[in-house]
Amino acid sequence: RTKLSGIDSLLNTSLFDKFTFFTNLTYVQSVVDLSNVATAVTEEEKFRPMQGQSPYLINSGLMYQNDDLGLGVNIMFNRIGRRIAFVGTNGYQDIYENPRNVLDLQISKRVFKKGEIKFNASDLFNNYHVFYQDFNRSGKYEAEEDKQITGIKYGVNLSLSFAYKF
């Protein structure tokens, strides 16, 4: 997390004084050892990632906060890596959750002395969310080669709220 006011000193401006950039990047390598399980037949099947564990996570955002105006704007980006949603058994392959990009926006404005109006827009990209079996073992979803189990578009969610502190 860093305030962007340092850019202002380089450019001799005050444009970035109220901006903050934040990010969180995570890399995980999980391994489940199935070598003692009778159903693990090939070398490739003896080890797999932990169910539900993404190999990477990306969370980033840009925040604008102007206390004089009572205005705040946040834009946030999230992405998770491909992960096993359901472990396969008895010759039925694992079902993977395909990565997707999520972009959220929040705008808040102070009204009166103790009131606040917030507008939220979540999942602005509205990416198609796919669960599939990786038949060609490419490590990514390929519609022509892999079997899609299910897919969904969640839609963009919009909300407007008002809060007042007594």
PDB file of N, CA and C in Angstrom, residues 31-84:
ATOM      1  N   VAL A  31       0.939 -29.368  -2.607  1.00  0.00           N
ATOM      2  CA  VAL A  31       1.049 -30.715  -3.163  1.00  0.00           C
ATOM      3  C   VAL A  31       0.380 -31.702  -2.218  1.00  0.00           C
ATOM      4  N   VAL A  32      -0.485 -32.525  -2.779  1.00  0.00           N
ATOM      5  CA  VAL A  32      -1.080 -33.633  -2.044  1.00  0.00           C
ATOM      6  C   VAL A  32      -0.443 -34.904  -2.580  1.00  0.00           C
ATOM      7  N   ASP A  33       0.145 -35.695  -1.694  1.00  0.00           N
ATOM      8  CA  ASP A  33       0.829 -36.937  -2.063  1.00  0.00           C
ATOM      9  C   ASP A  33      -0.169 -38.089  -2.015  1.00  0.00           C
ATOM     10  N   LEU A  34      -0.447 -38.653  -3.180  1.00  0.00           N
ATOM     11  CA  LEU A  34      -1.394 -39.766  -3.286  1.00  0.00           C
ATOM     12  C   LEU A  34      -0.681 -41.087  -3.592  1.00  0.00           C
ATOM     13  N   SER A  35       0.624 -41.137  -3.369  1.00  0.00           N
ATOM     14  CA  SER A  35       1.394 -42.318  -3.756  1.00  0.00           C
ATOM     15  C   SER A  35       0.990 -43.578  -2.991  1.00  0.00           C
ATOM     16  N   ASN A  36       0.392 -43.413  -1.814  1.00  0.00           N
ATOM     17  CA  ASN A  36      -0.043 -44.580  -1.042  1.00  0.00           C
ATOM     18  C   ASN A  36      -1.500 -44.944  -1.267  1.00  0.00           C
ATOM     19  N   VAL A  37      -2.154 -44.243  -2.190  1.00  0.00           N
ATOM     20  CA  VAL A  37      -3.556 -44.508  -2.485  1.00  0.00           C
ATOM     21  C   VAL A  37      -3.623 -45.478  -3.658  1.00  0.00           C
ATOM     22  N   ALA A  38      -4.401 -46.501  -3.528  1.00  0.00           N
ATOM     23  CA  ALA A  38      -4.461 -47.557  -4.538  1.00  0.00           C
ATOM     24  C   ALA A  38      -4.922 -47.058  -5.907  1.00  0.00           C
ATOM     25  N   THR A  39      -5.743 -46.006  -5.947  1.00  0.00           N
ATOM     26  CA  THR A  39      -6.282 -45.548  -7.225  1.00  0.00           C
ATOM     27  C   THR A  39      -5.285 -44.714  -8.028  1.00  0.00           C
ATOM     28  N   ALA A  40      -4.191 -44.245  -7.403  1.00  0.00           N
ATOM     29  CA  ALA A  40      -3.184 -43.467  -8.127  1.00  0.00           C
ATOM     30  C   ALA A  40      -2.376 -44.416  -8.996  1.00  0.00           C
ATOM     31  N   VAL A  41      -2.647 -44.428 -10.281  1.00  0.00           N
ATOM     32  CA  VAL A  41      -2.066 -45.412 -11.183  1.00  0.00           C
ATOM     33  C   VAL A  41      -0.766 -44.933 -11.809  1.00  0.00           C
ATOM     34  N   THR A  42      -0.775 -43.765 -12.399  1.00  0.00           N
ATOM     35  CA  THR A  42       0.412 -43.278 -13.103  1.00  0.00           C
ATOM     36  C   THR A  42       1.218 -42.333 -12.217  1.00  0.00           C
ATOM     37  N   GLU A  43       2.452 -42.053 -12.635  1.00  0.00           N
ATOM     38  CA  GLU A  43       3.299 -41.107 -11.912  1.00  0.00           C
ATOM     39  C   GLU A  43       2.629 -39.743 -11.841  1.00  0.00           C
ATOM     40  N   GLU A  44       1.986 -39.349 -12.931  1.00  0.00           N
ATOM     41  CA  GLU A  44       1.321 -38.048 -13.004  1.00  0.00           C
ATOM     42  C   GLU A  44       0.195 -37.939 -11.986  1.00  0.00           C
ATOM     43  N   GLU A  45      -0.470 -39.045 -11.695  1.00  0.00           N
ATOM     44  CA  GLU A  45      -1.616 -39.031 -10.784  1.00  0.00           C
ATOM     45  C   GLU A  45      -1.227 -39.162  -9.318  1.00  0.00           C
ATOM     46  N   LYS A  46       0.054 -39.391  -9.019  1.00  0.00           N
ATOM     47  CA  LYS A  46       0.473 -39.566  -7.629  1.00  0.00           C
ATOM     48  C   LYS A  46       0.511 -38.264  -6.843  1.00  0.00           C
ATOM     49  N   PHE A  47       0.628 -37.157  -7.522  1.00  0.00           N
ATOM     50  CA  PHE A  47       0.697 -35.853  -6.859  1.00  0.00           C
ATOM     51  C   PHE A  47      -0.253 -34.883  -7.553  1.00  0.00           C
ATOM     52  N   ARG A  48      -0.933 -34.090  -6.755  1.00  0.00           N
ATOM     53  CA  ARG A  48      -1.830 -33.077  -7.299  1.00  0.00           C
ATOM     54  C   ARG A  48      -1.865 -31.898  -6.330  1.00  0.00           C
ATOM     55  N   PRO A  49      -2.321 -30.728  -6.805  1.00  0.00           N
ATOM     56  CA  PRO A  49      -2.484 -29.589  -5.896  1.00  0.00           C
ATOM     57  C   PRO A  49      -3.635 -29.844  -4.914  1.00  0.00           C
ATOM     58  N   MET A  50      -3.635 -29.150  -3.810  1.00  0.00           N
ATOM     59  CA  MET A  50      -4.700 -29.261  -2.830  1.00  0.00           C
ATOM     60  C   MET A  50      -6.002 -28.718  -3.416  1.00  0.00           C
ATOM     61  N   GLN A  51      -7.092 -29.407  -3.146  1.00  0.00           N
ATOM     62  CA  GLN A  51      -8.399 -28.969  -3.624  1.00  0.00           C
ATOM     63  C   GLN A  51      -8.707 -27.571  -3.082  1.00  0.00           C
ATOM     64  N   GLY A  52      -9.149 -26.668  -3.973  1.00  0.00           N
ATOM     65  CA  GLY A  52      -9.543 -25.323  -3.570  1.00  0.00           C
ATOM     66  C   GLY A  52      -8.393 -24.332  -3.449  1.00  0.00           C
ATOM     67  N   GLN A  53      -7.146 -24.806  -3.579  1.00  0.00           N
ATOM     68  CA  GLN A  53      -5.987 -23.921  -3.435  1.00  0.00           C
ATOM     69  C   GLN A  53      -5.575 -23.361  -4.787  1.00  0.00           C
ATOM     70  N   SER A  54      -5.652 -22.063  -4.932  1.00  0.00           N
ATOM     71  CA  SER A  54      -5.201 -21.401  -6.157  1.00  0.00           C
ATOM     72  C   SER A  54      -3.688 -21.257  -6.120  1.00  0.00           C
ATOM     73  N   PRO A  55      -3.024 -21.434  -7.257  1.00  0.00           N
ATOM     74  CA  PRO A  55      -1.567 -21.264  -7.272  1.00  0.00           C
ATOM     75  C   PRO A  55      -1.151 -19.797  -7.156  1.00  0.00           C
ATOM     76  N   TYR A  56      -2.069 -18.887  -7.455  1.00  0.00           N
ATOM     77  CA  TYR A  56      -1.771 -17.463  -7.282  1.00  0.00           C
ATOM     78  C   TYR A  56      -3.054 -16.687  -7.012  1.00  0.00           C
ATOM     79  N   LEU A  57      -2.888 -15.549  -6.358  1.00  0.00           N
ATOM     80  CA  LEU A  57      -3.977 -14.617  -6.103  1.00  0.00           C
ATOM     81  C   LEU A  57      -3.455 -13.224  -6.401  1.00  0.00           C
ATOM     82  N   ILE A  58      -4.282 -12.417  -7.034  1.00  0.00           N
ATOM     83  CA  ILE A  58      -3.925 -11.028  -7.314  1.00  0.00           C
ATOM     84  C   ILE A  58      -5.069 -10.149  -6.814  1.00  0.00           C
ATOM     85  N   ASN A  59      -4.747  -9.227  -5.951  1.00  0.00           N
ATOM     86  CA  ASN A  59      -5.693  -8.223  -5.479  1.00  0.00           C
ATOM     87  C   ASN A  59      -5.010  -6.875  -5.619  1.00  0.00           C
ATOM     88  N   SER A  60      -5.597  -5.963  -6.356  1.00  0.00           N
ATOM     89  CA  SER A  60      -5.012  -4.637  -6.554  1.00  0.00           C
ATOM     90  C   SER A  60      -6.117  -3.600  -6.575  1.00  0.00           C
ATOM     91  N   GLY A  61      -5.740  -2.381  -6.263  1.00  0.00           N
ATOM     92  CA  GLY A  61      -6.741  -1.338  -6.307  1.00  0.00           C
ATOM     93  C   GLY A  61      -6.151   0.051  -6.265  1.00  0.00           C
ATOM     94  N   LEU A  62      -6.996   0.985  -6.585  1.00  0.00           N
ATOM     95  CA  LEU A  62      -6.646   2.396  -6.543  1.00  0.00           C
ATOM     96  C   LEU A  62      -7.761   3.097  -5.775  1.00  0.00           C
ATOM     97  N   MET A  63      -7.353   3.904  -4.789  1.00  0.00           N
ATOM     98  CA  MET A  63      -8.308   4.576  -3.933  1.00  0.00           C
ATOM     99  C   MET A  63      -8.083   6.086  -4.007  1.00  0.00           C
ATOM    100  N   TYR A  64      -9.171   6.827  -4.139  1.00  0.00           N
ATOM    101  CA  TYR A  64      -9.142   8.285  -4.090  1.00  0.00           C
ATOM    102  C   TYR A  64      -9.962   8.699  -2.881  1.00  0.00           C
ATOM    103  N   GLN A  65      -9.377   9.498  -1.992  1.00  0.00           N
ATOM    104  CA  GLN A  65     -10.091   9.942  -0.796  1.00  0.00           C
ATOM    105  C   GLN A  65      -9.883  11.437  -0.613  1.00  0.00           C
ATOM    106  N   ASN A  66     -10.979  12.197  -0.745  1.00  0.00           N
ATOM    107  CA  ASN A  66     -10.940  13.648  -0.572  1.00  0.00           C
ATOM    108  C   ASN A  66     -11.855  13.997   0.595  1.00  0.00           C
ATOM    109  N   ASP A  67     -11.253  14.177   1.775  1.00  0.00           N
ATOM    110  CA  ASP A  67     -12.038  14.464   2.978  1.00  0.00           C
ATOM    111  C   ASP A  67     -12.714  15.828   2.906  1.00  0.00           C
ATOM    112  N   ASP A  68     -12.092  16.787   2.236  1.00  0.00           N
ATOM    113  CA  ASP A  68     -12.694  18.121   2.105  1.00  0.00           C
ATOM    114  C   ASP A  68     -14.021  18.059   1.352  1.00  0.00           C
ATOM    115  N   LEU A  69     -14.081  17.234   0.335  1.00  0.00           N
ATOM    116  CA  LEU A  69     -15.307  17.068  -0.451  1.00  0.00           C
ATOM    117  C   LEU A  69     -16.211  15.959   0.091  1.00  0.00           C
ATOM    118  N   GLY A  70     -15.681  15.147   1.007  1.00  0.00           N
ATOM    119  CA  GLY A  70     -16.435  13.993   1.502  1.00  0.00           C
ATOM    120  C   GLY A  70     -16.638  12.953   0.428  1.00  0.00           C
ATOM    121  N   LEU A  71     -15.655  12.811  -0.445  1.00  0.00           N
ATOM    122  CA  LEU A  71     -15.774  11.922  -1.602  1.00  0.00           C
ATOM    123  C   LEU A  71     -14.709  10.835  -1.555  1.00  0.00           C
ATOM    124  N   GLY A  72     -15.113   9.613  -1.821  1.00  0.00           N
ATOM    125  CA  GLY A  72     -14.191   8.491  -1.913  1.00  0.00           C
ATOM    126  C   GLY A  72     -14.526   7.635  -3.118  1.00  0.00           C
ATOM    127  N   VAL A  73     -13.504   7.206  -3.840  1.00  0.00           N
ATOM    128  CA  VAL A  73     -13.679   6.325  -4.991  1.00  0.00           C
ATOM    129  C   VAL A  73     -12.659   5.206  -4.877  1.00  0.00           C
ATOM    130  N   ASN A  74     -13.122   3.964  -4.968  1.00  0.00           N
ATOM    131  CA  ASN A  74     -12.248   2.798  -4.930  1.00  0.00           C
ATOM    132  C   ASN A  74     -12.513   1.941  -6.153  1.00  0.00           C
ATOM    133  N   ILE A  75     -11.447   1.494  -6.787  1.00  0.00           N
ATOM    134  CA  ILE A  75     -11.568   0.529  -7.870  1.00  0.00           C
ATOM    135  C   ILE A  75     -10.643  -0.623  -7.523  1.00  0.00           C
ATOM    136  N   MET A  76     -11.173  -1.862  -7.560  1.00  0.00           N
ATOM    137  CA  MET A  76     -10.429  -3.038  -7.124  1.00  0.00           C
ATOM    138  C   MET A  76     -10.476  -4.142  -8.175  1.00  0.00           C
ATOM    139  N   PHE A  77      -9.335  -4.792  -8.376  1.00  0.00           N
ATOM    140  CA  PHE A  77      -9.205  -5.892  -9.329  1.00  0.00           C
ATOM    141  C   PHE A  77      -8.794  -7.140  -8.555  1.00  0.00           C
ATOM    142  N   ASN A  78      -9.420  -8.276  -8.874  1.00  0.00           N
ATOM    143  CA  ASN A  78      -9.098  -9.553  -8.240  1.00  0.00           C
ATOM    144  C   ASN A  78      -9.026 -10.650  -9.292  1.00  0.00           C
ATOM    145  N   ARG A  79      -8.096 -11.573  -9.074  1.00  0.00           N
ATOM    146  CA  ARG A  79      -7.984 -12.744  -9.936  1.00  0.00           C
ATOM    147  C   ARG A  79      -7.373 -13.875  -9.120  1.00  0.00           C
ATOM    148  N   ILE A  80      -7.927 -15.062  -9.283  1.00  0.00           N
ATOM    149  CA  ILE A  80      -7.361 -16.264  -8.662  1.00  0.00           C
ATOM    150  C   ILE A  80      -6.921 -17.198  -9.777  1.00  0.00           C
ATOM    151  N   GLY A  81      -5.916 -18.011  -9.492  1.00  0.00           N
ATOM    152  CA  GLY A  81      -5.453 -18.980 -10.471  1.00  0.00           C
ATOM    153  C   GLY A  81      -6.358 -20.202 -10.540  1.00  0.00           C
ATOM    154  N   ARG A  82      -6.173 -20.977 -11.577  1.00  0.00           N
ATOM    155  CA  ARG A  82      -6.940 -22.213 -11.778  1.00  0.00           C
ATOM    156  C   ARG A  82      -6.784 -23.104 -10.558  1.00  0.00           C
ATOM    157  N   ARG A  83      -7.893 -23.663 -10.097  1.00  0.00           N
ATOM    158  CA  ARG A  83      -7.843 -24.529  -8.920  1.00  0.00           C
ATOM    159  C   ARG A  83      -8.810 -25.693  -9.066  1.00  0.00           C
ATOM    160  N   ILE A  84      -8.531 -26.750  -8.316  1.00  0.00           N
ATOM    161  CA  ILE A  84      -9.403 -27.927  -8.325  1.00  0.00           C
ATOM    162  C   ILE A  84     -10.630 -27.605  -7.481  1.00  0.00           C
TER     163      ILE A  84
END
